[in-house]
Short mmCIF file of C-alpha atoms and ligand atoms in Angstrom, two decimals:
data_model
loop_
_atom_site.label_atom_id
_atom_site.label_comp_id
_atom_site.label_asym_id
_atom_site.label_seq_id
_atom_site.Cartn_x
_atom_site.Cartn_y
_atom_site.Cartn_z
CA MET C 22 0.22 -0.26 0.32
CA SER C 23 1.45 3.23 -1.07
CA ASP C 24 1.24 6.83 0.40
CA LEU C 25 0.97 10.13 -1.30
CA PHE C 26 3.95 11.37 0.61
CA SER C 27 5.86 8.27 0.30
CA PRO C 28 8.91 8.27 -1.61
CA PHE C 29 8.97 6.10 -5.02
CA SER C 30 11.93 4.42 -6.42
CA LEU C 31 12.67 3.38 -10.03
CA ARG C 32 16.17 2.52 -10.81
CA GLY C 33 19.22 5.32 -9.44
CA VAL C 34 15.66 7.78 -8.96
CA THR C 35 13.63 8.33 -5.66
CA LEU C 36 10.70 10.74 -5.96
CA LYS C 37 10.20 12.49 -2.34
CA ASN C 38 6.55 11.74 -3.21
CA ARG C 39 4.15 10.28 -5.46
CA ILE C 40 2.96 13.33 -7.16
CA GLY C 41 4.05 14.01 -10.62
CA VAL C 42 3.52 16.88 -12.92
CA SER C 43 2.02 15.46 -16.05
CA PRO C 44 3.49 16.59 -19.56
CA MET C 45 1.57 19.68 -20.82
CA CYS C 46 2.78 21.37 -24.11
CA MET C 47 2.71 25.46 -23.81
CA TYR C 48 2.72 25.84 -27.72
CA SER C 49 5.46 28.87 -26.32
CA CYS C 50 8.63 28.23 -28.41
CA ARG C 51 9.30 30.55 -31.19
CA ASP C 52 10.01 28.34 -34.41
CA ASP C 53 13.01 26.56 -33.61
CA GLY C 54 12.18 24.41 -30.54
CA VAL C 55 14.45 25.89 -28.17
CA PRO C 56 12.53 25.76 -24.47
CA THR C 57 12.10 29.37 -23.38
CA ASP C 58 11.87 31.43 -19.83
CA TRP C 59 8.30 30.64 -19.69
CA HIS C 60 8.99 26.84 -19.81
CA MET C 61 11.68 27.41 -17.14
CA GLN C 62 9.08 29.21 -15.10
CA HIS C 63 6.18 27.07 -15.50
CA LEU C 64 8.02 23.95 -14.74
CA ALA C 65 10.03 25.20 -11.95
CA SER C 66 7.33 27.10 -10.28
CA ARG C 67 5.48 23.36 -9.76
CA SER C 68 8.33 22.35 -8.36
CA VAL C 69 8.59 24.85 -5.89
CA GLY C 70 4.64 23.75 -5.31
CA GLY C 71 6.19 20.38 -4.16
CA ALA C 72 5.60 17.83 -6.79
CA GLY C 73 8.16 14.93 -6.76
CA LEU C 74 8.21 14.52 -10.25
CA VAL C 75 7.98 17.23 -13.11
CA ILE C 76 7.94 16.10 -16.65
CA THR C 77 8.50 18.86 -19.33
CA GLU C 78 5.99 18.64 -22.13
CA ALA C 79 6.12 16.36 -25.36
CA SER C 80 9.38 17.46 -26.86
CA ALA C 81 9.48 16.88 -30.24
CA VAL C 82 12.41 14.20 -31.19
CA VAL C 83 12.55 16.01 -35.12
CA PRO C 84 11.15 19.35 -36.41
CA GLU C 85 8.76 17.22 -38.39
CA GLY C 86 7.38 15.57 -34.97
CA ARG C 87 6.07 18.72 -33.79
CA ILE C 88 2.40 19.30 -32.97
CA THR C 89 2.78 22.89 -33.84
CA PRO C 90 5.82 25.07 -34.97
CA ALA C 91 5.89 26.43 -31.29
CA ASP C 92 6.55 22.83 -29.78
CA VAL C 93 9.72 22.21 -27.69
CA GLY C 94 12.61 20.38 -29.33
CA ILE C 95 15.15 18.00 -28.15
CA TRP C 96 16.57 17.63 -31.72
CA ASN C 97 19.74 19.58 -31.28
CA ASP C 98 22.18 21.10 -28.96
CA THR C 99 20.69 24.24 -28.81
CA GLN C 100 17.52 23.16 -27.51
CA MET C 101 19.51 20.67 -25.06
CA ASP C 102 21.08 23.57 -23.54
CA ALA C 103 17.98 25.19 -22.57
CA HIS C 104 16.39 21.80 -21.31
CA ALA C 105 19.51 21.93 -18.73
CA ARG C 106 18.37 25.02 -17.49
CA ILE C 107 14.91 23.51 -16.72
CA VAL C 108 16.83 20.84 -15.28
CA ALA C 109 18.66 22.77 -12.91
CA ALA C 110 15.81 24.94 -11.77
CA VAL C 111 13.36 22.09 -11.19
CA GLU C 112 15.97 19.82 -9.20
CA ALA C 113 17.34 22.83 -7.31
CA THR C 114 13.92 22.16 -5.31
CA GLY C 115 14.24 18.61 -4.71
CA SER C 116 12.21 17.52 -7.45
CA VAL C 117 13.33 14.96 -10.10
CA ALA C 118 13.30 16.47 -13.75
CA GLY C 119 11.76 14.40 -16.62
CA ILE C 120 10.88 14.64 -20.04
CA GLN C 121 8.69 13.34 -22.55
CA ILE C 122 9.80 12.37 -25.91
CA ALA C 123 7.62 12.51 -28.94
CA HIS C 124 6.43 12.65 -32.49
CA ALA C 125 3.10 13.48 -33.58
CA GLY C 126 3.06 11.65 -36.93
CA ARG C 127 0.09 12.17 -38.81
CA LYS C 128 -1.19 14.84 -36.00
CA ALA C 129 1.84 16.96 -36.71
CA SER C 130 1.76 20.36 -38.13
CA ARG C 131 -1.04 22.10 -36.73
CA ALA C 132 -1.71 25.99 -35.43
CA GLU C 133 -1.30 26.35 -31.83
CA PRO C 134 -4.51 25.58 -30.00
CA TRP C 135 -5.73 29.39 -29.05
CA VAL C 136 -5.23 30.17 -32.87
CA HIS C 137 -8.76 29.65 -33.70
CA GLY C 138 -9.82 28.81 -37.28
CA PRO C 139 -8.95 26.19 -39.98
CA ALA C 140 -5.37 24.32 -39.47
CA LYS C 141 -2.93 25.64 -41.10
CA PRO C 142 -0.43 22.89 -41.85
CA SER C 143 3.22 24.09 -42.06
CA TRP C 144 5.08 20.90 -43.35
CA THR C 145 3.70 17.49 -44.70
CA THR C 146 3.27 14.89 -41.96
CA MET C 147 4.13 10.77 -42.06
CA ALA C 148 2.20 8.14 -40.55
CA PRO C 149 2.15 4.39 -40.40
CA SER C 150 -0.60 4.34 -43.11
CA ALA C 151 -2.02 7.22 -45.60
CA GLU C 152 -4.95 7.57 -43.36
CA ALA C 153 -5.62 11.24 -42.11
CA PHE C 154 -6.99 11.86 -38.70
CA GLU C 155 -10.15 13.68 -39.28
CA GLY C 156 -9.37 17.31 -39.98
CA PHE C 157 -5.76 16.69 -40.30
CA ALA C 158 -3.63 17.18 -43.86
CA GLN C 159 -3.17 13.65 -45.70
CA PRO C 160 0.48 11.89 -44.20
CA HIS C 161 2.24 10.01 -46.57
CA ALA C 162 3.15 6.16 -45.28
CA MET C 163 6.33 6.38 -44.05
CA THR C 164 9.14 4.03 -45.82
CA GLU C 165 11.16 1.56 -44.04
CA ALA C 166 13.94 4.10 -43.72
CA GLU C 167 11.79 6.89 -42.39
CA ILE C 168 11.03 4.33 -39.92
CA GLY C 169 14.49 3.54 -38.80
CA ALA C 170 15.60 7.27 -39.01
CA ALA C 171 11.91 7.88 -36.57
CA ILE C 172 13.47 5.71 -34.35
CA ALA C 173 17.13 6.87 -34.40
CA ALA C 174 15.76 10.20 -33.37
CA PHE C 175 14.01 8.71 -30.63
CA VAL C 176 17.57 7.64 -29.40
CA ASP C 177 19.45 11.00 -29.94
CA ALA C 178 16.62 12.52 -28.12
CA ALA C 179 17.14 10.44 -25.21
CA LYS C 180 20.75 11.15 -25.25
CA ARG C 181 20.32 14.20 -25.30
CA SER C 182 17.79 14.19 -22.58
CA VAL C 183 20.64 12.59 -20.46
CA LYS C 184 23.17 15.20 -20.93
CA ALA C 185 20.59 17.89 -20.25
CA GLY C 186 20.19 16.02 -16.82
CA TYR C 187 17.02 14.63 -17.41
CA ARG C 188 16.72 11.48 -14.83
CA PHE C 189 13.12 10.32 -15.88
CA ILE C 190 12.54 9.77 -19.65
CA GLU C 191 9.30 9.01 -21.16
CA ILE C 192 8.37 7.85 -24.62
CA HIS C 193 5.11 9.47 -25.66
CA GLY C 194 3.04 6.57 -26.90
CA ALA C 195 -0.22 7.70 -26.46
CA HIS C 196 -3.14 10.48 -27.68
CA GLY C 197 -3.03 9.51 -31.22
CA TYR C 198 0.71 10.23 -31.99
CA LEU C 199 3.34 8.13 -33.60
CA ALA C 200 3.88 5.32 -31.71
CA HIS C 201 0.31 5.22 -31.14
CA GLN C 202 -0.47 5.33 -34.58
CA PHE C 203 1.77 2.13 -35.06
CA CYS C 204 -0.22 -0.01 -32.35
CA SER C 205 -3.87 0.96 -33.53
CA PRO C 206 -5.44 -0.92 -36.13
CA ILE C 207 -7.55 1.98 -37.04
CA SER C 208 -4.38 3.90 -38.33
CA ASN C 209 -1.91 1.14 -38.75
CA ARG C 210 -2.78 -0.51 -42.06
CA ARG C 211 0.33 -1.93 -43.32
CA ASN C 212 0.66 -5.68 -44.28
CA ASP C 213 4.73 -5.48 -44.07
CA SER C 214 6.47 -6.48 -40.76
CA TRP C 215 5.44 -2.91 -38.95
CA GLY C 216 1.74 -3.58 -39.49
CA GLY C 217 -0.51 -6.61 -39.08
CA ASP C 218 -1.02 -8.38 -36.28
CA PHE C 219 -0.37 -7.20 -32.70
CA ASP C 220 3.66 -8.26 -33.00
CA GLY C 221 3.83 -6.19 -36.29
CA ARG C 222 1.89 -3.03 -34.94
CA THR C 223 3.59 -3.05 -31.42
CA ARG C 224 7.31 -3.60 -33.26
CA PHE C 225 7.94 0.31 -33.83
CA VAL C 226 7.28 1.11 -30.03
CA ARG C 227 9.23 -1.91 -28.79
CA GLU C 228 12.14 -1.23 -31.20
CA VAL C 229 11.95 2.66 -29.97
CA ALA C 230 11.80 1.34 -26.12
CA ALA C 231 14.69 -1.56 -26.48
CA ALA C 232 16.88 1.37 -28.27
CA VAL C 233 16.32 4.08 -26.03
CA ARG C 234 16.86 1.78 -23.01
CA ALA C 235 20.24 0.54 -24.26
CA ALA C 236 21.43 4.28 -25.21
CA ILE C 237 20.80 5.56 -21.49
CA PRO C 238 22.32 5.12 -18.31
CA THR C 239 21.44 1.82 -16.08
CA ASP C 240 20.03 4.33 -13.30
CA THR C 241 17.81 6.33 -15.62
CA ALA C 242 14.00 5.65 -15.13
CA LEU C 243 12.36 4.96 -18.51
CA ALA C 244 8.75 5.19 -18.77
CA LEU C 245 6.01 4.47 -21.74
CA ARG C 246 2.87 6.68 -22.05
CA ILE C 247 0.45 4.83 -23.50
CA SER C 248 -3.37 5.45 -24.34
CA HIS C 249 -4.75 1.88 -22.95
CA THR C 250 -7.69 1.82 -25.19
CA ASP C 251 -8.78 4.19 -28.28
CA TRP C 252 -12.39 3.99 -26.71
CA VAL C 253 -13.60 2.87 -30.28
CA GLU C 254 -15.03 -0.59 -31.63
CA GLY C 255 -12.51 -2.18 -33.47
CA GLY C 256 -9.54 -0.17 -32.09
CA TRP C 257 -6.31 -0.69 -29.81
CA THR C 258 -7.89 -2.37 -26.72
CA THR C 259 -7.00 -2.51 -22.61
CA GLU C 260 -5.95 -6.68 -23.22
CA GLU C 261 -3.21 -5.21 -25.99
CA SER C 262 -2.16 -2.68 -23.37
CA VAL C 263 -1.39 -4.94 -20.81
CA GLU C 264 0.50 -7.56 -23.41
CA LEU C 265 2.57 -4.07 -24.45
CA ALA C 266 3.37 -3.68 -21.15
CA ARG C 267 4.45 -7.38 -20.30
CA GLN C 268 6.89 -7.07 -23.36
CA VAL C 269 8.35 -3.67 -22.56
CA LYS C 270 9.04 -4.54 -19.17
CA ALA C 271 11.37 -7.01 -20.25
CA LEU C 272 12.93 -4.41 -22.43
CA GLY C 273 13.67 -2.53 -19.54
CA VAL C 274 10.53 -0.22 -19.57
CA ASP C 275 10.49 0.78 -15.90
CA LEU C 276 6.94 2.68 -15.76
CA ILE C 277 3.62 2.39 -17.66
CA ASP C 278 1.66 6.04 -17.73
CA VAL C 279 -1.45 5.30 -18.19
CA SER C 280 -3.58 7.53 -20.09
CA SER C 281 -6.46 6.73 -23.37
CA GLY C 282 -7.98 8.22 -26.53
CA GLY C 283 -6.70 10.77 -28.98
CA LEU C 284 -6.46 8.21 -31.91
CA ASP C 285 -9.68 8.27 -33.84
CA ALA C 286 -12.11 11.12 -33.63
CA GLY C 287 -15.28 8.53 -33.31
CA GLN C 288 -14.12 7.60 -29.91
CA LYS C 289 -16.53 7.73 -26.96
CA ILE C 290 -14.79 8.53 -23.30
CA PRO C 291 -16.88 7.96 -20.23
CA LEU C 292 -15.43 10.97 -18.73
CA GLY C 293 -15.36 11.61 -14.77
CA PRO C 294 -12.98 11.48 -11.78
CA GLY C 295 -10.76 8.94 -12.30
CA TYR C 296 -11.54 7.66 -15.48
CA GLN C 297 -8.54 6.01 -16.47
CA VAL C 298 -7.49 4.32 -13.25
CA PRO C 299 -8.97 1.33 -14.40
CA GLY C 300 -6.94 0.83 -17.38
CA ALA C 301 -4.07 1.92 -14.76
CA ALA C 302 -4.90 -0.88 -12.54
CA ALA C 303 -5.40 -3.54 -15.30
CA VAL C 304 -1.62 -2.64 -16.42
CA LYS C 305 -0.35 -2.78 -13.10
CA SER C 306 -1.78 -6.12 -12.37
CA GLY C 307 -1.63 -7.88 -15.47
CA ALA C 308 2.10 -7.01 -15.95
CA ALA C 309 2.87 -6.77 -12.50
CA MET C 310 4.90 -3.28 -12.99
CA PRO C 311 4.36 -0.14 -11.75
CA VAL C 312 2.15 2.52 -13.37
CA ALA C 313 1.17 6.25 -13.54
CA ALA C 314 -2.74 7.12 -13.06
CA VAL C 315 -3.35 10.55 -14.72
CA GLY C 316 -7.21 11.93 -15.78
CA LEU C 317 -9.48 14.06 -13.68
CA ILE C 318 -7.39 13.28 -10.59
CA THR C 319 -8.15 16.32 -8.59
CA GLU C 320 -8.85 15.82 -4.76
CA PRO C 321 -5.85 14.51 -2.24
CA LYS C 322 -8.46 11.94 -1.03
CA HIS C 323 -9.17 10.18 -4.28
CA ALA C 324 -5.10 10.19 -5.26
CA GLN C 325 -4.49 8.85 -1.83
CA GLU C 326 -7.30 5.97 -2.26
CA ILE C 327 -5.91 5.41 -5.82
CA LEU C 328 -2.80 4.22 -4.30
CA ALA C 329 -3.87 2.86 -1.17
CA GLU C 330 -6.14 0.45 -3.20
CA GLY C 331 -2.94 -0.59 -5.12
CA LYS C 332 -4.17 0.72 -8.43
CA ALA C 333 -1.11 2.98 -9.37
CA ASP C 334 2.16 3.79 -7.97
CA LEU C 335 2.22 7.54 -8.95
CA ILE C 336 -0.34 9.88 -9.54
CA LEU C 337 0.28 12.26 -12.76
CA LEU C 338 -1.71 15.73 -12.64
CA ALA C 339 -2.06 18.51 -15.38
CA ARG C 340 -4.80 20.91 -15.52
CA VAL C 341 -5.40 21.20 -11.33
CA LEU C 342 -1.64 22.41 -11.37
CA LEU C 343 -2.07 25.15 -14.13
CA ARG C 344 -4.59 26.26 -11.48
CA GLU C 345 -2.95 25.30 -8.41
CA PRO C 346 0.62 24.78 -8.30
CA TYR C 347 0.74 24.56 -4.50
CA TRP C 348 -1.84 21.55 -4.83
CA PRO C 349 1.00 19.20 -2.79
CA VAL C 350 0.62 21.17 -0.41
CA ARG C 351 -3.11 21.59 0.25
CA ALA C 352 -3.06 17.65 -0.22
CA ALA C 353 -1.02 17.61 2.87
CA ALA C 354 -3.03 19.81 4.39
CA GLU C 355 -6.04 17.61 3.49
CA LEU C 356 -5.11 14.37 4.47
CA GLY C 357 -3.48 15.52 7.63
CA ARG C 358 0.51 14.77 6.69
CA VAL C 359 1.64 18.40 7.45
CA GLU C 360 4.97 16.67 8.67
CA ALA C 361 5.38 15.78 4.87
CA LEU C 362 5.33 19.31 3.44
CA SER C 363 8.06 20.09 1.27
CA ILE C 364 8.28 23.77 1.40
CA PRO C 365 11.50 25.18 0.20
CA PRO C 366 13.83 26.73 2.97
CA GLN C 367 13.60 30.39 1.45
CA TYR C 368 9.57 29.81 1.52
CA GLU C 369 9.55 28.49 5.34
CA ARG C 370 8.42 31.72 6.97
CA GLY C 371 5.26 31.66 4.58
CA TRP C 372 4.13 28.34 6.28
CA ASN C 373 5.79 27.71 9.58
CA THR C 374 3.47 29.63 11.70
CA ILE C 375 0.23 28.87 10.32
CA ALA C 376 -1.79 26.05 8.39
CA PRO C 377 -1.40 27.07 4.64
CA TRP C 378 -5.03 27.25 4.28
CA GLN C 379 -5.89 29.85 7.08
CA MET C 380 -4.24 32.48 5.55
CA ASP C 381 -6.18 34.83 6.98
CA LYS C 382 -4.35 34.56 10.28
CA ALA C 383 -1.19 35.60 7.99
CA ILE C 384 -2.35 39.13 7.54
CA ALA C 385 -2.63 39.07 11.18
CA GLU C 386 0.88 38.03 12.10
CA PRO C 387 3.02 40.54 13.70
CA MET C 388 5.00 42.45 11.36
CA GLN C 389 8.09 42.80 14.00
CA ALA C 390 9.88 39.90 13.51
CA LEU C 391 10.61 40.62 9.79
C1 FMN N 411 -2.72 21.95 -22.08
C2 FMN N 411 -2.24 20.78 -22.19
C3 FMN N 411 -1.43 20.60 -22.49
C4 FMN N 411 -0.95 19.01 -22.68
N1 FMN N 411 0.13 18.37 -23.36
C5 FMN N 411 0.61 17.23 -23.25
C6 FMN N 411 1.83 16.40 -23.39
O1 FMN N 411 2.81 17.23 -23.98
N2 FMN N 411 2.05 15.30 -23.76
C7 FMN N 411 1.22 13.99 -22.83
O2 FMN N 411 1.21 13.45 -22.96
N3 FMN N 411 -0.19 14.75 -22.69
C8 FMN N 411 -0.54 16.15 -22.52
N4 FMN N 411 -1.59 16.60 -22.13
C9 FMN N 411 -2.28 15.58 -21.21
C10 FMN N 411 -2.13 15.72 -19.99
O3 FMN N 411 -0.62 15.48 -19.60
C11 FMN N 411 -3.36 14.69 -19.03
O4 FMN N 411 -2.99 13.30 -19.51
C12 FMN N 411 -4.31 15.20 -19.31
O5 FMN N 411 -4.71 16.30 -19.07
C13 FMN N 411 -5.52 14.57 -18.07
O6 FMN N 411 -5.24 15.22 -16.84
P1 FMN N 411 -5.77 16.21 -15.95
O7 FMN N 411 -7.28 15.71 -16.05
O8 FMN N 411 -5.14 16.00 -14.84
O9 FMN N 411 -5.42 17.37 -16.65
C14 FMN N 411 -1.94 18.02 -22.01
C15 FMN N 411 -2.88 18.27 -21.28
C16 FMN N 411 -3.13 19.68 -21.32
C17 FMN N 411 -4.04 20.74 -20.38
#
């Protein structure tokens, strides 16, 4: 039985608690994939807020693998140096810095989400098959050489991530992006060794996982984010996810981060608090390996319950941390775990005389001691 505030170790990496910042694209680069001060502040703020793990957004392994021209990249050394600043800032607070490495495949080449109106493709896209995602440009079917180059790009990105100081690397195999496009029979219509049956469709992600594992230090943690189901009849299933997890575990993947959907516009998602947790629990028990749960987990008691019931080992939070970077502090307070608060020493004066949820008392605190 794990506790939200108990440490969690994967290989040589120990998180101080079970709370992680889920990767979130900020669409805030200029057209060069170099992380900016915005990314640095955004991620460092969440580590100051107390999350044990902070995962930098989907970082493209090649320019054409970006969702939008404003995505972060990790395909060159200038980007790597900017990532190193993020790592230093995040790790200075006692959080572990992680990165998600990604290729968007047929869902690349879009405008930023807040640029309303029709998508404005900037470059042509590739995918396992020449099947467009609804509303997106038609991709071309990848050649053997392009598949090999994409795998090599994941490896280069992983090596750069390690050089930048990241200790947790997550391969993006979810949300309808390239690796997921290979896995799902809806988007993969190939009949060569990269498609067809389960083995063929999962070959790309297995090869990426094996090659990345071989290229990074043994004490670096390696995770794979999957969509455990497409939520579409005839699509990728939870049972296949469990089998994939078993296989990548044998290849050295340490944790499966269990999300869902994003592959097909016809998906019917039963949205509700913790709606993806059953997928995480299925992978955890079926593959006997650590998993992260994510998706509409917003209340500390709920997060604690998921861990206590043995359904997951790590809780990833996204949107709630956008509005509440100090969620881990609230969680410690609400769960009666004030001793587990992880406040940077520079900020202790703000918290040590009062409970954080009693801010009105702070106003009344005598000023003489300042
Ligand atoms: C602004 C934003 C950007 C996101 N970018 C990514 C991303 O880069 N990679 C990814 O795997 N998921 C991404 N997601 C999905 C989140 O990581 C998370 O899985 C999802 O929001 C569900 O968690 P939540 O209910 O706590 O927000 C993004 C979500 C948001 C809100």
